mmCIF file of C-alpha atoms in Angstrom:
data_model
loop_
_atom_site.group_PDB
_atom_site.id
_atom_site.type_symbol
_atom_site.label_atom_id
_atom_site.label_comp_id
_atom_site.label_asym_id
_atom_site.label_seq_id
_atom_site.Cartn_x
_atom_site.Cartn_y
_atom_site.Cartn_z
ATOM 1 C CA MET A 42 -13.052 284.176 148.559
ATOM 2 C CA THR A 43 -9.306 283.780 148.256
ATOM 3 C CA SER A 44 -7.155 284.817 151.172
ATOM 4 C CA ARG A 45 -3.671 286.409 150.552
ATOM 5 C CA GLN A 46 -0.799 286.380 153.155
ATOM 6 C CA VAL A 47 0.854 289.663 153.364
ATOM 7 C CA PRO A 48 4.593 289.478 154.405
ATOM 8 C CA ALA A 49 5.502 290.816 157.775
ATOM 9 C CA ALA A 50 7.417 294.153 157.609
ATOM 10 C CA PRO A 51 11.004 293.760 158.474
ATOM 11 C CA PRO A 52 12.164 295.165 161.989
ATOM 12 C CA GLY A 53 12.554 298.982 162.001
ATOM 13 C CA PRO A 54 15.825 300.449 163.315
ATOM 14 C CA ALA A 55 14.710 300.980 166.820
ATOM 15 C CA ILE A 56 13.856 297.246 167.218
ATOM 16 C CA ARG A 57 17.407 296.383 165.596
ATOM 17 C CA LEU A 58 19.171 298.646 168.199
ATOM 18 C CA THR A 59 17.504 297.278 171.197
ATOM 19 C CA LEU A 60 18.077 293.565 170.104
ATOM 20 C CA ALA A 61 22.034 294.654 169.783
ATOM 21 C CA ALA A 62 22.059 296.327 173.111
ATOM 22 C CA VAL A 63 20.446 292.982 174.793
ATOM 23 C CA VAL A 64 23.121 290.809 173.071
ATOM 24 C CA LEU A 65 26.157 293.222 174.220
ATOM 25 C CA LEU A 66 24.690 293.493 177.774
ATOM 26 C CA THR A 67 24.438 289.568 177.953
ATOM 27 C CA ALA A 68 28.061 288.981 176.533
ATOM 28 C CA ALA A 69 29.355 291.612 179.232
ATOM 29 C CA VAL A 70 27.621 289.758 181.845
ATOM 30 C CA LEU A 71 28.942 286.315 180.963
ATOM 31 C CA SER A 72 32.513 287.767 180.719
ATOM 32 C CA VAL A 73 32.385 289.187 184.102
ATOM 33 C CA ALA A 74 30.934 286.045 185.340
ATOM 34 C CA GLY A 75 33.648 284.147 184.101
ATOM 35 C CA ALA A 76 36.166 286.272 185.286
ATOM 36 C CA GLY A 77 34.965 286.512 188.655
ATOM 37 C CA PRO A 78 36.598 283.266 190.093
ATOM 38 C CA ALA A 79 39.943 284.138 188.690
ATOM 39 C CA ALA A 80 39.957 287.551 190.157
ATOM 40 C CA ALA A 81 39.196 286.269 193.516
ATOM 41 C CA THR A 82 42.085 284.133 193.949
ATOM 42 C CA GLY A 83 43.796 284.362 197.496
ATOM 43 C CA PRO A 84 47.439 283.612 198.538
ATOM 44 C CA SER A 85 49.019 280.695 196.971
ATOM 45 C CA VAL A 86 52.410 278.865 197.228
ATOM 46 C CA THR A 87 54.169 276.748 194.564
ATOM 47 C CA VAL A 88 57.272 274.453 194.241
ATOM 48 C CA ASP A 89 59.997 274.556 191.463
ATOM 49 C CA ASP A 90 60.005 270.714 191.691
ATOM 50 C CA PRO A 91 56.968 268.894 192.832
ATOM 51 C CA ARG A 92 59.085 265.790 193.803
ATOM 52 C CA ALA A 93 61.157 265.859 196.878
ATOM 53 C CA ALA A 94 63.264 263.662 199.206
ATOM 54 C CA PRO A 95 63.839 263.833 202.638
ATOM 55 C CA GLY A 96 67.153 265.650 203.426
ATOM 56 C CA LEU A 97 67.217 267.595 200.134
ATOM 57 C CA PRO A 98 66.362 271.355 199.526
ATOM 58 C CA VAL A 99 62.795 272.455 198.463
ATOM 59 C CA LYS A 100 62.592 275.649 196.668
ATOM 60 C CA ALA A 101 59.205 277.520 197.267
ATOM 61 C CA SER A 102 57.710 280.797 196.388
ATOM 62 C CA GLY A 103 54.250 282.478 196.984
ATOM 63 C CA ALA A 104 52.235 285.287 195.614
ATOM 64 C CA GLY A 105 49.268 287.229 196.618
ATOM 65 C CA TRP A 106 50.200 287.409 200.286
ATOM 66 C CA GLN A 107 49.928 290.642 202.342
ATOM 67 C CA PRO A 108 52.988 292.616 202.275
ATOM 68 C CA GLY A 109 55.184 292.758 205.347
ATOM 69 C CA VAL A 110 53.989 289.542 207.045
ATOM 70 C CA THR A 111 55.948 286.524 207.909
ATOM 71 C CA VAL A 112 55.017 283.170 206.307
ATOM 72 C CA GLN A 113 56.159 279.853 207.703
ATOM 73 C CA VAL A 114 56.476 277.035 205.009
ATOM 74 C CA GLU A 115 56.571 273.309 206.094
ATOM 75 C CA VAL A 116 56.156 269.769 204.574
ATOM 76 C CA CYS A 117 53.027 268.190 205.919
ATOM 77 C CA GLY A 118 51.286 264.868 205.524
ATOM 78 C CA GLY A 119 47.821 263.718 205.661
ATOM 79 C CA GLU A 120 46.940 266.845 203.223
ATOM 80 C CA ALA A 121 47.473 268.764 206.541
ATOM 81 C CA LEU A 122 43.850 268.080 207.573
ATOM 82 C CA HIS A 123 44.933 268.068 211.317
ATOM 83 C CA GLY A 124 47.012 271.483 211.043
ATOM 84 C CA SER A 125 50.489 271.718 212.348
ATOM 85 C CA ALA A 126 49.908 268.322 213.979
ATOM 86 C CA ASP A 127 50.573 266.549 210.421
ATOM 87 C CA CYS A 128 53.731 268.848 209.436
ATOM 88 C CA ASP A 129 57.310 268.662 210.047
ATOM 89 C CA THR A 130 57.637 272.002 212.035
ATOM 90 C CA LEU A 131 61.136 271.115 213.064
ATOM 91 C CA ARG A 132 62.475 271.973 209.558
ATOM 92 C CA ALA A 133 60.049 274.683 208.804
ATOM 93 C CA ALA A 134 61.322 277.774 207.029
ATOM 94 C CA VAL A 135 60.219 281.478 207.503
ATOM 95 C CA ALA A 136 60.213 284.458 204.943
ATOM 96 C CA LEU A 137 59.232 287.877 204.792
ATOM 97 C CA VAL A 138 56.614 288.851 202.185
ATOM 98 C CA ALA A 139 57.744 291.501 199.793
ATOM 99 C CA ALA A 140 55.875 294.819 198.929
ATOM 100 C CA ASP A 141 54.355 292.945 195.903
ATOM 101 C CA GLY A 142 53.026 289.876 197.995
ATOM 102 C CA THR A 143 55.531 287.658 196.864
ATOM 103 C CA PHE A 144 58.333 285.512 198.897
ATOM 104 C CA ARG A 145 60.809 282.897 197.955
ATOM 105 C CA LEU A 146 62.650 280.484 200.223
ATOM 106 C CA THR A 147 64.485 277.322 200.359
ATOM 107 C CA LEU A 148 63.805 274.518 203.153
ATOM 108 C CA ILE A 149 65.130 271.060 203.722
ATOM 109 C CA ALA A 150 62.449 268.411 203.288
ATOM 110 C CA GLY A 151 61.952 266.298 206.223
ATOM 111 C CA ALA A 152 59.583 263.246 207.138
ATOM 112 C CA PRO A 153 56.181 264.750 208.235
ATOM 113 C CA PRO A 154 54.601 262.857 211.444
ATOM 114 C CA ALA A 155 51.582 262.211 209.250
ATOM 115 C CA ALA A 156 51.819 259.617 206.077
ATOM 116 C CA CYS A 157 51.262 260.932 202.601
ATOM 117 C CA PRO A 158 49.411 262.252 200.501
ATOM 118 C CA CYS A 159 51.925 265.101 201.342
ATOM 119 C CA VAL A 160 51.646 268.879 200.793
ATOM 120 C CA LEU A 161 53.912 272.147 200.981
ATOM 121 C CA ARG A 162 51.866 274.355 203.460
ATOM 122 C CA ALA A 163 52.279 277.986 204.151
ATOM 123 C CA VAL A 164 50.824 279.937 207.002
ATOM 124 C CA ALA A 165 50.928 283.672 207.510
ATOM 125 C CA GLY A 166 51.903 285.076 210.779
ATOM 126 C CA GLN A 167 49.204 286.049 213.128
ATOM 127 C CA SER A 168 46.587 285.787 210.637
ATOM 128 C CA GLY A 169 46.390 282.376 210.210
ATOM 129 C CA VAL A 170 45.940 282.787 206.377
ATOM 130 C CA ARG A 171 47.177 279.449 204.606
ATOM 131 C CA ALA A 172 47.727 277.712 201.503
ATOM 132 C CA GLN A 173 49.073 274.469 200.204
ATOM 133 C CA THR A 174 50.314 272.829 197.188
ATOM 134 C CA PRO A 175 50.615 268.811 196.615
ATOM 135 C CA LEU A 176 54.276 267.382 197.110
ATOM 136 C CA THR A 177 55.512 264.186 196.046
ATOM 137 C CA LEU A 178 58.006 262.879 198.964
ATOM 138 C CA ALA A 179 60.029 259.952 197.908
ATOM 139 C CA GLY A 180 59.998 256.970 200.601
ATOM 140 C CA ALA A 181 57.180 258.219 202.501
ATOM 141 C CA ALA A 182 54.391 255.983 203.426
ATOM 142 C CA ASP A 183 50.917 256.707 202.014
ATOM 143 C CA ALA A 184 47.741 256.339 203.599
ATOM 144 C CA ALA A 185 44.238 257.528 203.278
ATOM 145 C CA PRO A 186 43.991 260.825 205.333
ATOM 146 C CA THR A 187 41.656 260.877 208.257
ATOM 147 C CA ALA A 188 39.019 263.428 208.923
ATOM 148 C CA PRO A 189 40.051 266.476 210.916
ATOM 149 C CA VAL A 190 39.125 266.600 214.421
ATOM 150 C CA PRO A 191 38.078 270.014 216.276
ATOM 151 C CA ALA A 192 41.059 272.219 216.838
ATOM 152 C CA VAL A 193 42.333 271.960 220.438
ATOM 153 C CA ARG A 194 41.861 274.956 222.605
ATOM 154 C CA VAL A 195 44.870 276.616 224.231
ATOM 155 C CA ASP A 196 44.710 279.323 226.845
ATOM 156 C CA VAL A 197 47.416 281.908 227.219
ATOM 157 C CA VAL A 198 47.762 282.105 231.030
ATOM 158 C CA ALA A 199 50.363 284.917 231.098
ATOM 159 C CA ALA A 200 52.643 286.622 228.479
ATOM 160 C CA ALA A 201 55.099 289.345 229.653
ATOM 161 C CA LEU A 202 58.394 290.959 228.666
ATOM 162 C CA SER A 203 61.207 291.097 231.097
ATOM 163 C CA GLY A 204 64.487 292.574 231.447
ATOM 164 C CA GLY A 205 64.788 296.134 232.250
ATOM 165 C CA PRO A 206 66.948 298.604 230.561
ATOM 166 C CA ARG A 207 70.684 298.010 230.961
ATOM 167 C CA PHE A 208 73.290 300.788 231.433
ATOM 168 C CA ALA A 209 74.582 300.344 227.501
ATOM 169 C CA GLU A 210 70.887 300.665 226.324
ATOM 170 C CA LEU A 211 70.789 304.219 227.588
ATOM 171 C CA PHE A 212 73.363 305.123 225.213
ATOM 172 C CA GLY A 213 71.998 303.348 222.126
ATOM 173 C CA ALA A 214 73.292 299.610 222.514
ATOM 174 C CA PRO A 215 70.663 297.042 221.187
ATOM 175 C CA ALA A 216 67.930 296.513 223.907
ATOM 176 C CA HIS A 217 67.544 292.742 225.132
ATOM 177 C CA ARG A 218 64.167 291.559 226.428
ATOM 178 C CA THR A 219 62.758 288.060 227.674
ATOM 179 C CA LEU A 220 59.226 287.203 226.307
ATOM 180 C CA THR A 221 57.942 284.589 229.065
ATOM 181 C CA VAL A 222 54.606 282.832 227.637
ATOM 182 C CA THR A 223 52.661 280.541 229.833
ATOM 183 C CA LEU A 224 50.163 278.030 227.932
ATOM 184 C CA ARG A 225 47.643 275.930 229.158
ATOM 185 C CA ASN A 226 45.674 273.090 227.523
ATOM 186 C CA PRO A 227 42.153 273.225 229.123
ATOM 187 C CA GLY A 228 40.982 270.350 227.053
ATOM 188 C CA ASP A 229 40.640 266.530 227.345
ATOM 189 C CA ARG A 230 43.014 265.623 224.648
ATOM 190 C CA PRO A 231 46.784 266.363 224.353
ATOM 191 C CA LEU A 232 48.171 268.876 221.906
ATOM 192 C CA GLY A 233 50.881 267.920 219.648
ATOM 193 C CA ARG A 234 53.999 269.806 219.104
ATOM 194 C CA ALA A 235 52.310 273.098 217.619
ATOM 195 C CA PRO A 236 55.056 275.584 216.512
ATOM 196 C CA LEU A 237 55.395 278.673 218.718
ATOM 197 C CA ILE A 238 55.607 281.578 216.275
ATOM 198 C CA VAL A 239 56.883 284.961 217.687
ATOM 199 C CA ALA A 240 57.710 288.310 216.051
ATOM 200 C CA TRP A 241 58.351 291.949 216.932
ATOM 201 C CA GLY A 242 58.085 295.385 215.386
ATOM 202 C CA PRO A 243 57.786 299.195 216.297
ATOM 203 C CA GLY A 244 54.528 300.566 217.135
ATOM 204 C CA GLY A 245 51.484 298.140 217.175
ATOM 205 C CA SER A 246 52.875 295.823 214.449
ATOM 206 C CA ALA A 247 54.880 292.530 215.173
ATOM 207 C CA ASP A 248 56.048 291.187 211.756
ATOM 208 C CA LEU A 249 59.690 290.726 211.994
ATOM 209 C CA PRO A 250 60.293 287.080 213.064
ATOM 210 C CA VAL A 251 61.990 286.047 216.433
ATOM 211 C CA GLY A 252 63.826 282.501 216.947
ATOM 212 C CA THR A 253 61.773 280.311 219.085
ATOM 213 C CA PRO A 254 62.523 277.149 220.785
ATOM 214 C CA LEU A 255 61.151 273.775 220.044
ATOM 215 C CA THR A 256 57.753 272.869 221.684
ATOM 216 C CA ALA A 257 56.723 269.863 223.176
ATOM 217 C CA GLU A 258 53.442 267.968 223.442
ATOM 218 C CA LEU A 259 51.123 269.579 225.927
ATOM 219 C CA PRO A 260 49.392 267.175 227.868
ATOM 220 C CA PRO A 261 45.587 267.692 228.991
ATOM 221 C CA HIS A 262 45.043 270.238 231.746
ATOM 222 C CA ALA A 263 48.695 271.162 231.775
ATOM 223 C CA GLU A 264 50.755 274.334 231.567
ATOM 224 C CA GLN A 265 53.871 274.885 229.749
ATOM 225 C CA THR A 266 56.110 277.954 230.061
ATOM 226 C CA TYR A 267 58.476 279.203 227.299
ATOM 227 C CA ARG A 268 61.145 281.962 227.532
ATOM 228 C CA ILE A 269 62.349 283.516 224.418
ATOM 229 C CA PRO A 270 64.969 286.183 224.057
ATOM 230 C CA VAL A 271 64.131 288.992 221.967
ATOM 231 C CA ARG A 272 66.892 291.544 220.802
ATOM 232 C CA LEU A 273 65.690 295.094 219.592
ATOM 233 C CA PRO A 274 68.062 297.109 217.222
ATOM 234 C CA ALA A 275 70.436 299.711 218.254
ATOM 235 C CA ALA A 276 69.351 303.065 218.963
ATOM 236 C CA ALA A 277 65.820 301.972 219.452
ATOM 237 C CA PHE A 278 63.442 304.837 220.293
ATOM 238 C CA GLY A 279 59.602 304.510 221.308
ATOM 239 C CA ARG A 280 57.196 301.654 221.770
ATOM 240 C CA TYR A 281 57.844 298.104 220.507
ATOM 241 C CA SER A 282 55.265 295.241 220.048
ATOM 242 C CA VAL A 283 56.124 291.562 220.668
ATOM 243 C CA GLY A 284 53.733 288.989 219.615
ATOM 244 C CA GLY A 285 52.865 285.496 218.471
ATOM 245 C CA ARG A 286 50.632 282.399 218.142
ATOM 246 C CA TYR A 287 50.613 278.965 219.386
ATOM 247 C CA ALA A 288 47.821 276.729 217.729
ATOM 248 C CA SER A 289 44.597 278.634 218.314
ATOM 249 C CA ALA A 290 46.062 281.224 220.881
ATOM 250 C CA GLU A 291 47.595 284.533 220.124
ATOM 251 C CA PHE A 292 49.408 286.984 222.310
ATOM 252 C CA ALA A 293 50.629 290.425 222.361
ATOM 253 C CA VAL A 294 52.691 292.674 224.606
ATOM 254 C CA SER A 295 54.767 295.707 224.396
ATOM 255 C CA THR A 296 57.723 297.539 225.969
ATOM 256 C CA ASP A 297 59.267 301.044 225.757
ATOM 257 C CA VAL A 298 62.748 301.787 224.791
ATOM 258 C CA TYR A 299 63.971 305.195 225.313
ATOM 259 C CA PRO A 300 67.983 305.842 225.106
ATOM 260 C CA TRP A 301 68.150 308.585 227.810
ATOM 261 C CA GLY A 302 71.934 308.395 228.024
ATOM 262 C CA LEU A 303 72.333 309.095 224.241
ATOM 263 C CA LEU A 304 69.769 312.061 224.262
ATOM 264 C CA GLY A 305 71.524 313.551 227.349
ATOM 265 C CA LEU A 306 74.848 313.312 225.231
ATOM 266 C CA ALA A 307 73.350 315.137 222.361
ATOM 267 C CA PHE A 308 72.150 317.777 224.724
ATOM 268 C CA LEU A 309 75.339 318.211 226.309
ATOM 269 C CA ALA A 310 77.000 318.471 223.130
ATOM 270 C CA ALA A 311 74.625 321.122 222.230
ATOM 271 C CA LEU A 312 75.402 323.006 225.063
ATOM 272 C CA LEU A 313 79.122 322.740 224.878
ATOM 273 C CA THR A 314 79.060 323.792 221.267
ATOM 274 C CA VAL A 315 76.976 327.133 222.258
ATOM 275 C CA PHE A 316 79.412 327.601 225.169
ATOM 276 C CA THR A 317 82.566 327.361 222.805
ATOM 277 C CA ALA A 318 81.013 329.711 220.411
ATOM 278 C CA ALA A 319 80.232 332.254 223.107
ATOM 279 C CA VAL A 320 83.661 331.870 224.486
ATOM 280 C CA ALA A 321 85.309 332.369 221.041
ATOM 281 C CA VAL A 322 83.179 335.487 220.545
ATOM 282 C CA ARG A 323 84.119 336.930 223.992
ATOM 283 C CA ARG A 324 87.888 336.364 223.337
ATOM 284 C CA GLY A 325 87.531 338.072 220.053
ATOM 285 C CA VAL A 326 85.731 341.105 221.541
ATOM 286 C CA GLU A 327 88.493 341.051 224.349
ATOM 287 C CA ARG A 328 91.368 341.059 221.626
ATOM 288 C CA ARG A 329 89.557 343.770 219.918
ATOM 289 C CA ARG A 330 89.485 345.961 223.114
ATOM 290 C CA ALA A 331 93.160 345.140 224.112
ATOM 291 C CA GLY A 332 94.383 346.469 220.824
ATOM 292 C CA ARG A 333 92.630 349.725 221.767
ATOM 293 C CA PRO A 334 94.593 352.356 224.230
ATOM 294 C CA SER A 335 92.968 352.265 227.620
ATOM 295 C CA ARG A 336 93.229 354.561 230.634
ATOM 296 C CA ALA A 337 92.897 354.067 234.325
ATOM 297 C CA PRO A 338 89.789 354.264 235.944
ATOM 298 C CA GLY A 339 88.952 357.887 237.189
ATOM 299 C CA SER A 340 91.899 359.342 235.242
ATOM 300 C CA ALA A 341 91.189 362.374 233.131
ATOM 301 C CA PRO A 342 92.722 362.790 229.634
ATOM 302 C CA ALA A 343 95.912 364.308 229.240
ATOM 303 C CA ALA A 344 95.822 367.700 227.720
ATOM 304 C CA LEU A 345 98.240 369.341 225.404
ATOM 305 C CA PRO A 346 100.791 372.004 226.455
ATOM 306 C CA ALA A 347 100.134 375.319 225.201
ATOM 307 C CA PHE A 348 103.618 375.831 224.186
ATOM 308 C CA VAL A 349 106.100 373.007 222.812
ATOM 309 C CA ASP A 350 109.913 373.271 222.824
ATOM 310 C CA ALA A 351 110.534 374.131 218.974
ATOM 311 C CA GLY A 352 113.864 372.334 218.642
ATOM 312 C CA ARG A 353 112.206 369.051 220.157
ATOM 313 C CA LEU A 354 109.377 369.403 217.688
ATOM 314 C CA ALA A 355 111.885 369.913 214.770
ATOM 315 C CA GLU A 356 113.646 367.021 215.690
ATOM 316 C CA VAL A 357 110.468 364.755 215.739
ATOM 317 C CA LEU A 358 109.341 366.257 212.494
ATOM 318 C CA ALA A 359 112.811 365.489 210.858
ATOM 319 C CA VAL A 360 112.728 361.938 212.009
ATOM 320 C CA GLY A 361 109.310 361.426 210.791
ATOM 321 C CA ALA A 362 107.580 358.051 211.240
ATOM 322 C CA GLY A 363 111.075 356.563 212.316
ATOM 323 C CA ASP A 364 110.260 353.233 210.597
ATOM 324 C CA GLY A 365 111.967 353.841 207.320
ATOM 325 C CA GLU A 366 108.931 352.668 205.500
ATOM 326 C CA HIS A 367 107.097 356.040 205.428
ATOM 327 C CA PRO A 368 109.334 358.819 204.378
ATOM 328 C CA GLY A 369 107.901 362.332 204.570
ATOM 329 C CA LEU A 370 105.478 361.400 207.219
ATOM 330 C CA VAL A 371 105.331 362.124 210.889
ATOM 331 C CA SER A 372 104.833 359.437 213.381
ATOM 332 C CA THR A 373 101.533 360.239 215.076
ATOM 333 C CA ARG A 374 102.495 358.300 218.234
ATOM 334 C CA ALA A 375 105.912 360.141 218.574
ATOM 335 C CA LEU A 376 104.677 363.390 218.122
ATOM 336 C CA VAL A 377 101.884 362.951 220.972
ATOM 337 C CA ARG A 378 104.248 361.448 223.017
ATOM 338 C CA GLU A 379 106.493 364.493 222.546
ATOM 339 C CA LEU A 380 103.642 366.761 223.416
ATOM 340 C CA ALA A 381 101.865 364.960 226.157
ATOM 341 C CA GLY A 382 104.516 362.389 227.609
ATOM 342 C CA ASP A 383 103.660 358.793 227.651
ATOM 343 C CA ALA A 384 99.825 359.303 228.455
ATOM 344 C CA ALA A 385 97.541 356.559 226.795
ATOM 345 C CA LEU A 386 94.788 359.211 225.781
ATOM 346 C CA VAL A 387 94.898 362.694 224.810
ATOM 347 C CA ASP A 388 92.190 365.108 224.973
ATOM 348 C CA PHE A 389 90.758 365.254 221.483
ATOM 349 C CA ARG A 390 90.061 369.151 221.449
ATOM 350 C CA ALA A 391 93.348 369.844 222.256
ATOM 351 C CA LEU A 392 94.845 367.742 219.682
ATOM 352 C CA ARG A 393 92.598 369.342 217.024
ATOM 353 C CA ALA A 394 93.537 372.697 218.274
ATOM 354 C CA PHE A 395 97.137 371.797 218.070
ATOM 355 C CA ALA A 396 96.720 370.630 214.332
ATOM 356 C CA ASP A 397 94.932 373.910 213.517
ATOM 357 C CA ALA A 398 97.769 375.767 214.828
ATOM 358 C CA LEU A 399 100.228 373.691 212.697
ATOM 359 C CA ARG A 400 98.313 374.583 209.374
ATOM 360 C CA ALA A 401 98.728 378.489 210.346
ATOM 361 C CA SER A 402 102.517 378.857 210.943
ATOM 362 C CA PRO A 403 103.877 381.855 212.581
ATOM 363 C CA LEU A 404 105.813 383.207 209.588
ATOM 364 C CA GLU A 405 102.633 383.139 207.603
ATOM 365 C CA THR A 406 100.731 385.011 210.610
ATOM 366 C CA GLU A 407 103.436 387.538 210.382
ATOM 367 C CA ARG A 408 102.989 388.170 206.648
#
């Protein structure tokens, strides 16, 4: 009996579509996995020229930092394994991160306390986020970096702002305060010259750097007090925070600044404006009232006489207004003065009756 092999039928359209979907999904997963490390990059610092020499400027820039924070950049030896103890903090430079997360600064390279391999290290404000890049320092000794030791604990014994409001501050002058910080080393090992970083800002944020003094070595079980002057801007209003960091210790205090004198002057200026406007309105009303005739209190208006001397009335009518500017018109004041004397007020009904009598002359009545 002879057997015959039947060729397999080609895969149908549904199977082909399924295989294509699996291939596309696998490619997408691989592409996302490959892009993951690149998207997870954090803050970085770079130098224009990785070769430097003590006493010469080094231009550095950073990217990927949190906007608004201050970043301290310094030259360090021993790959900065021991933190600030390996860095030249005396010549460190500070920059404010822009809105796009970048910064750029120039610092003078110095000889770090630890031997190379050297790096340029950047540390962000109170958060402690850091990044570094290799730096070749001419003339520096080379040695294998030693393993880092645990960080020395530092306690903040006290942190306070002193210096109440001065008289000039009440009227918008810059406010001056003094930050007093007392630090203590509770350990058995001395702490090197760690940088004291201080910043201030409105509300609860402190991200504007303040000039700080040089620190000294902190022996075991010893305390050290630093006094840092803090200058707030002119016309400061509200609450301001002052915070800082020293090694592993952080602190934050606040103060309230209100220019009450300036506010009082503004209130007085508003009252003076309202008073001046009220006086001007009152004077205007008084001037309008002064232009009107007035009579003495309790006096009655003068009544027009029943008869007037015809000759005298004829003279008044002939003179007219008497100013040469209105020919053919009769001066009302002259007419009233002739009829009622120098009275300021004349009875309106009597004057109206006299006007009606003038319209109907005696000659017309006789006719």
